[in-house]
Coordinates of C-alpha atoms in Angstrom, one line a residue:
Chain A
M9 CA -29.9 -1.3 0.1
N10 CA -28.6 1.6 -2.5
I11 CA -25.1 0.2 -3.6
Y12 CA -24.0 3.4 -3.8
V13 CA -24.4 4.6 -0.5
Y14 CA -22.5 1.6 0.4
I15 CA -19.6 3.0 -2.3
L16 CA -19.8 6.9 -0.8
T17 CA -19.5 5.4 2.7
M18 CA -16.5 3.4 2.2
A19 CA -14.7 6.4 -0.2
L20 CA -15.5 9.4 2.5
V21 CA -14.3 6.5 5.5
T22 CA -11.3 5.9 3.9
Y23 CA -10.6 9.6 2.6
L24 CA -11.0 11.3 6.2
I25 CA -8.3 8.2 7.7
R26 CA -6.5 9.7 5.2
V27 CA -6.7 13.4 5.4
L28 CA -7.2 14.2 9.5
P29 CA -3.8 13.4 10.4
L30 CA -2.3 15.4 7.4
V31 CA -4.1 18.4 8.3
L32 CA -4.2 17.7 11.6
F33 CA -0.2 17.4 12.3
R34 CA 1.5 20.1 10.8
K35 CA 4.9 19.9 12.8
K36 CA 8.5 17.7 12.4
I37 CA 8.1 15.6 15.1
Q38 CA 11.3 16.0 17.2
N39 CA 10.6 12.7 19.4
R40 CA 13.2 9.9 18.1
F41 CA 11.2 7.4 19.4
V42 CA 8.6 8.9 16.7
S43 CA 9.9 10.1 14.3
S44 CA 11.6 6.9 14.2
F45 CA 8.2 4.5 14.9
L46 CA 6.8 6.3 12.4
Y47 CA 9.9 5.5 10.1
Y48 CA 9.5 1.7 9.9
V49 CA 5.5 1.7 10.0
P50 CA 6.1 0.8 6.0
Y51 CA 7.9 -1.7 6.2
S52 CA 6.4 -3.6 9.1
C53 CA 2.6 -2.3 7.1
L54 CA 3.7 -3.8 4.4
T55 CA 5.6 -7.4 5.3
A56 CA 2.1 -7.4 7.4
L57 CA 0.2 -7.5 4.2
T58 CA 2.4 -9.7 2.1
I59 CA 2.6 -12.3 4.5
P60 CA 0.9 -15.2 5.0
A61 CA -1.5 -14.2 2.4
I62 CA 0.4 -14.0 -0.4
F63 CA 0.4 -18.0 0.2
Y64 CA -3.1 -18.1 -0.6
S65 CA -3.4 -15.4 -3.5
T66 CA -3.0 -18.1 -6.3
E67 CA -4.3 -21.1 -6.9
S68 CA -0.9 -23.3 -4.6
V69 CA 0.9 -22.4 -1.9
I70 CA 4.1 -23.6 -4.6
S71 CA 3.7 -21.3 -6.9
A72 CA 3.1 -18.6 -4.8
V73 CA 6.3 -19.0 -2.9
A74 CA 8.4 -19.8 -6.2
G75 CA 6.8 -16.1 -6.8
L76 CA 7.6 -14.4 -4.0
V77 CA 11.3 -16.0 -3.6
V78 CA 11.8 -14.7 -7.2
A79 CA 10.5 -11.0 -6.1
V80 CA 12.7 -11.6 -2.8
I81 CA 15.4 -12.1 -5.4
L82 CA 14.9 -9.4 -7.8
G83 CA 14.3 -7.0 -5.4
M84 CA 17.6 -7.6 -3.1
K85 CA 19.0 -6.8 -6.9
D86 CA 17.7 -3.5 -6.9
K87 CA 15.1 -3.8 -9.8
G88 CA 12.1 -1.3 -10.6
L89 CA 8.5 -2.3 -9.3
P90 CA 7.3 -3.7 -12.6
V91 CA 10.0 -5.9 -13.5
V92 CA 10.1 -7.7 -9.8
A93 CA 6.2 -7.7 -10.2
A94 CA 5.5 -9.0 -14.0
A95 CA 8.6 -11.7 -13.1
A96 CA 6.3 -12.5 -9.6
C97 CA 3.7 -13.2 -12.0
I98 CA 5.5 -15.1 -14.3
T99 CA 6.9 -17.4 -12.1
V100 CA 3.5 -18.4 -10.8
F101 CA 2.1 -18.9 -14.1
I102 CA 5.3 -21.4 -15.7
V103 CA 5.0 -23.1 -12.0
E104 CA 1.4 -23.6 -12.2
R105 CA 1.6 -25.7 -15.9
F106 CA 4.5 -28.2 -14.0
I107 CA 1.6 -29.1 -10.6
Chain B
M3 CA 6.7 21.6 -13.2
K4 CA 10.3 20.0 -12.8
E5 CA 9.3 18.7 -9.4
F6 CA 5.3 17.3 -11.5
Y7 CA 7.2 15.4 -13.6
K8 CA 9.7 14.1 -11.2
G9 CA 6.4 12.6 -9.8
L10 CA 4.5 11.6 -12.5
K11 CA 7.7 9.3 -13.9
D12 CA 8.2 7.9 -10.1
G13 CA 4.6 6.6 -10.5
I14 CA 4.7 5.1 -13.7
P15 CA 6.0 1.6 -11.4
I16 CA 3.2 1.8 -8.9
A17 CA 0.2 2.8 -11.7
L18 CA 1.6 -0.4 -14.4
G19 CA 1.3 -2.2 -11.0
Y20 CA -2.0 -1.6 -9.9
F21 CA -3.3 -1.6 -13.4
A22 CA -2.7 -5.2 -13.5
V23 CA -3.9 -6.0 -10.0
S24 CA -7.1 -3.6 -10.1
F25 CA -7.5 -6.2 -12.9
S26 CA -8.6 -8.8 -10.9
F27 CA -10.9 -6.6 -8.5
G28 CA -12.7 -5.7 -12.0
I29 CA -13.5 -9.8 -12.0
L30 CA -14.2 -10.3 -8.9
A31 CA -17.1 -7.0 -8.4
L32 CA -18.8 -8.4 -11.8
K33 CA -19.2 -11.6 -10.5
G34 CA -20.6 -10.4 -7.7
G35 CA -23.2 -8.8 -9.6
L36 CA -22.0 -5.4 -9.7
T37 CA -22.4 -3.4 -12.8
V38 CA -19.0 -2.0 -14.8
F39 CA -20.1 1.0 -13.9
Q40 CA -20.2 1.0 -10.0
S41 CA -16.6 -1.7 -10.1
V42 CA -15.2 1.6 -11.7
F43 CA -16.7 3.8 -9.3
I44 CA -15.0 2.6 -6.3
S45 CA -11.9 1.9 -7.8
L46 CA -11.8 5.8 -8.5
T47 CA -13.5 7.2 -5.2
N48 CA -11.4 4.2 -2.9
V49 CA -8.4 4.0 -4.6
T50 CA -7.2 1.4 -1.5
S51 CA -7.0 -2.5 -2.7
A52 CA -7.5 -4.2 0.7
G53 CA -10.2 -2.5 1.8
Q54 CA -12.1 -2.6 -1.3
F55 CA -12.3 -6.4 -1.6
A56 CA -13.7 -5.9 2.0
G57 CA -16.6 -3.3 1.3
L58 CA -17.1 -6.0 -2.0
Q59 CA -18.1 -8.7 0.3
I60 CA -19.8 -6.9 2.2
I61 CA -21.7 -5.4 -0.4
I62 CA -21.9 -8.8 -2.6
A63 CA -23.7 -10.4 1.6
G64 CA -25.4 -7.3 1.3
G65 CA -24.7 -6.5 5.3
T66 CA -25.1 -2.7 6.9
I67 CA -23.9 0.7 6.7
V68 CA -22.6 0.2 10.5
E69 CA -20.3 -2.9 9.1
T70 CA -19.1 -1.1 6.4
I71 CA -17.4 2.0 8.5
L72 CA -16.1 -0.4 10.9
T73 CA -14.7 -2.6 8.3
Q74 CA -13.0 0.1 6.4
L75 CA -12.1 1.6 9.9
I76 CA -9.6 -1.2 11.0
I77 CA -8.6 -2.4 6.9
N78 CA -7.3 0.8 6.2
M79 CA -6.7 2.7 9.7
R80 CA -2.8 2.2 8.3
Y81 CA -3.4 4.8 6.3
A82 CA -3.6 7.3 9.7
L83 CA -0.6 6.0 10.1
M84 CA 1.1 6.1 6.9
S85 CA -0.6 10.3 6.7
L86 CA 1.4 10.8 9.8
S87 CA 4.0 9.5 8.4
L88 CA 4.2 11.6 5.6
T89 CA 3.5 14.7 7.8
Q90 CA 7.1 14.7 8.5
K91 CA 8.5 13.7 4.8
L92 CA 6.2 17.3 3.4
S93 CA 7.6 19.9 2.9
P94 CA 6.2 22.7 5.6
D95 CA 5.3 24.8 2.8
V96 CA 2.5 22.6 2.1
T97 CA -0.6 23.9 2.5
V98 CA -4.0 22.8 3.9
K99 CA -5.9 23.1 1.0
Q100 CA -3.0 20.9 -1.0
R101 CA -3.3 18.2 1.5
L102 CA -6.6 17.8 1.5
V103 CA -5.8 16.9 -2.2
I104 CA -2.7 14.8 -1.7
A105 CA -4.6 12.8 0.9
F106 CA -7.4 11.0 -1.4
A107 CA -4.2 8.7 -3.2
N108 CA -1.9 8.3 0.1
T109 CA -1.4 4.4 -0.2
D110 CA 0.8 1.7 0.5
E111 CA 2.9 2.1 -2.5
I112 CA 1.9 5.8 -3.2
F113 CA 3.0 6.3 0.6
A114 CA 6.8 4.3 0.6
V115 CA 7.8 5.6 -3.2
A116 CA 7.2 9.3 -1.4
M117 CA 9.3 8.3 1.6
A118 CA 11.7 6.9 0.1
H119 CA 12.1 10.2 -2.0
F120 CA 15.6 11.4 -1.9
R121 CA 14.7 14.4 -0.1
E122 CA 11.9 16.7 1.5
V123 CA 8.4 15.8 -0.8
T124 CA 6.6 18.9 -2.8
F125 CA 3.1 19.3 -3.3
R126 CA 3.8 19.3 -7.1
Y127 CA 5.9 15.8 -6.6
M128 CA 2.8 14.6 -4.9
L129 CA 0.8 15.1 -7.3
G130 CA 2.8 14.2 -10.1
L131 CA 3.4 10.8 -8.1
E132 CA -0.5 10.2 -7.5
L133 CA -2.4 10.8 -11.1
L134 CA -1.2 8.0 -12.9
P135 CA -1.6 5.3 -10.5
V136 CA -4.9 6.4 -9.8
L137 CA -5.3 6.4 -13.7
G138 CA -3.8 3.3 -13.9
W139 CA -6.2 1.8 -11.0
T140 CA -9.2 3.0 -12.2
L141 CA -8.3 1.8 -15.9
G142 CA -7.7 -1.8 -14.5
T143 CA -10.9 -2.0 -13.0
L144 CA -12.6 -1.3 -16.1
V145 CA -10.6 -3.7 -18.2
G146 CA -11.0 -6.2 -16.1
A147 CA -14.4 -5.5 -15.8
C148 CA -15.0 -6.3 -19.1
A149 CA -12.5 -8.5 -20.4
C150 CA -13.7 -10.5 -16.7
D151 CA -15.0 -14.2 -19.0
L152 CA -12.5 -13.9 -20.9
L153 CA -9.5 -14.3 -18.6
P154 CA -8.6 -18.4 -18.4
K155 CA -7.8 -19.5 -14.9
A156 CA -4.4 -19.8 -15.0
V157 CA -3.8 -15.6 -15.9
T158 CA -6.0 -14.7 -12.8
S159 CA -4.2 -16.6 -10.8
A160 CA -1.0 -15.8 -12.1
L161 CA -2.2 -12.3 -11.8
S162 CA -3.2 -12.5 -8.5
L163 CA 0.4 -12.2 -7.0
A164 CA 1.5 -8.9 -8.6
L165 CA 0.4 -6.9 -5.9
Y166 CA 2.4 -8.5 -3.3
G167 CA 5.2 -8.6 -6.5
M168 CA 5.1 -4.8 -5.9
F169 CA 5.5 -4.9 -1.7
V170 CA 8.0 -7.2 -1.8
A171 CA 10.0 -4.5 -4.4
I172 CA 9.7 -1.7 -1.9
V173 CA 10.6 -3.8 0.9
M174 CA 14.2 -5.4 -0.4
P175 CA 16.2 -2.7 -1.6
V176 CA 15.4 -0.4 1.8
A177 CA 15.9 -4.0 3.8
K178 CA 18.7 -5.2 2.0
R179 CA 20.7 -1.5 3.7
S180 CA 19.3 -1.3 6.9
K181 CA 19.3 -4.6 9.2
P182 CA 17.2 -2.7 12.1
V183 CA 14.8 -2.3 8.8
I184 CA 15.1 -6.5 8.4
L185 CA 14.5 -7.0 11.7
V186 CA 11.3 -4.7 11.4
A187 CA 10.1 -7.4 8.3
C188 CA 10.9 -10.4 10.0
I189 CA 9.6 -9.7 13.6
A190 CA 6.0 -8.6 11.4
A191 CA 5.8 -11.5 9.1
M192 CA 6.5 -13.6 12.1
L193 CA 3.5 -11.8 14.4
S194 CA 1.3 -11.9 11.5
T195 CA 2.0 -15.4 10.5
V196 CA 1.2 -17.0 14.4
I197 CA -1.5 -14.5 14.8
Y198 CA -3.3 -16.4 11.2
Y199 CA -2.6 -19.8 12.0
V200 CA -3.1 -20.2 16.0
P201 CA -6.5 -21.3 16.6
A202 CA -6.8 -19.0 19.7
L203 CA -6.0 -16.0 17.7
K204 CA -8.8 -16.5 15.0
F205 CA -11.1 -14.0 16.0
I206 CA -8.7 -11.2 15.3
S207 CA -9.5 -10.1 12.0
T208 CA -7.4 -9.3 8.9
G209 CA -7.6 -5.9 9.4
V210 CA -7.1 -5.4 13.4
S211 CA -3.9 -8.3 12.8
I212 CA -2.6 -5.6 10.1
I213 CA -2.8 -2.6 12.8
V214 CA -1.0 -4.9 15.8
C215 CA 1.9 -6.0 13.4
T216 CA 2.3 -3.1 12.0
I217 CA 3.1 -1.1 15.7
I218 CA 4.1 -3.7 17.5
A219 CA 7.3 -3.9 14.8
A220 CA 7.7 -1.2 14.0
V221 CA 7.8 0.0 18.1
V222 CA 10.5 -2.4 18.0
G223 CA 12.3 -1.0 15.9
A224 CA 12.2 2.7 17.2
I225 CA 13.8 0.9 21.0
V226 CA 16.1 -1.0 19.1
A227 CA 17.5 0.6 16.8
P228 CA 16.2 5.1 16.9
R229 CA 17.1 6.5 14.0
D230 CA 19.5 9.5 14.6
L231 CA 17.9 12.8 13.5
E232 CA 21.1 15.1 13.1
T233 CA 22.9 11.9 10.1
E234 CA 19.1 11.6 8.8
A235 CA 19.0 15.3 7.3
K236 CA 22.5 15.0 6.4
S237 CA 22.2 12.5 4.1
E238 CA 19.2 13.8 2.4
Q239 CA 20.6 17.3 1.7
K240 CA 23.4 15.0 0.0
S241 CA 20.6 13.6 -2.4
E242 CA 21.3 10.2 -1.4
P243 CA 18.6 7.4 -1.0
E244 CA 17.7 6.4 1.8
A245 CA 20.5 4.3 3.2

């Protein structure tokens, strides 16, 4: 099958998922439960995406754990996204030289 | 225009992170037999990490279109939750046409940064916020695809942590200031770990697992620590970051 059929299908499905709620829901949600739920969504989602997948993203679990620990510490110190991401990568690189 | 530039500025770190991450997508796509143009085209039209990686696997395996649609639906369904959540943060004067535009690049990170913005999000702000990350995501794929065989394994292994480092950098500063967010993050982490390791739950795919964990953890958060809508509105007026 033509590869562009796959690519455009992927793009279309992804776009529809993103656009429909944005266009269909235009009011402020007054329900306290629903608005609280939506507030917590990004944090639960990003955490579920990270753990445990992060442990298997590098050449060894040990370097991934080291990178995660460094990222958590720097994140707690309010360092920005590029600093935390770069430090995590450098940590993995260094740790893998020793194991 | 001020809003646009503010968005651009907030988008710089995301763009840098994306550049590093999409690099590895470019490498994988080339290794899978795609051309440089095809891999860049995927990144430009999809702008999503997990969905693209999964889609690429299906393309390489020669899967069906139904399979492609289902996989994207499951893996990317979280964006529906995010878009829904974003509607609450958008300024009410954002028109339908403008919504059609900003929906295109409502990624995990752009969404998280928009939600952490100290007040209502305007169309110009979103436009600025999305521009550089889309560029970074596309260019990173291009460079990765071109440099495919030049990079040593040690470097690609290290770069693969960039995406997760970015996720951690979004969650931790908020978690530090909010116990309910810590609780929600811990529940999500535990659930997703259990689903991953317990053999009886192996049938749950990664995409479904993310949706299930996201919903359960956020529901627990909303029950245990519902947010006070009025204080929230007040703190937004004082232009403070989320407490």
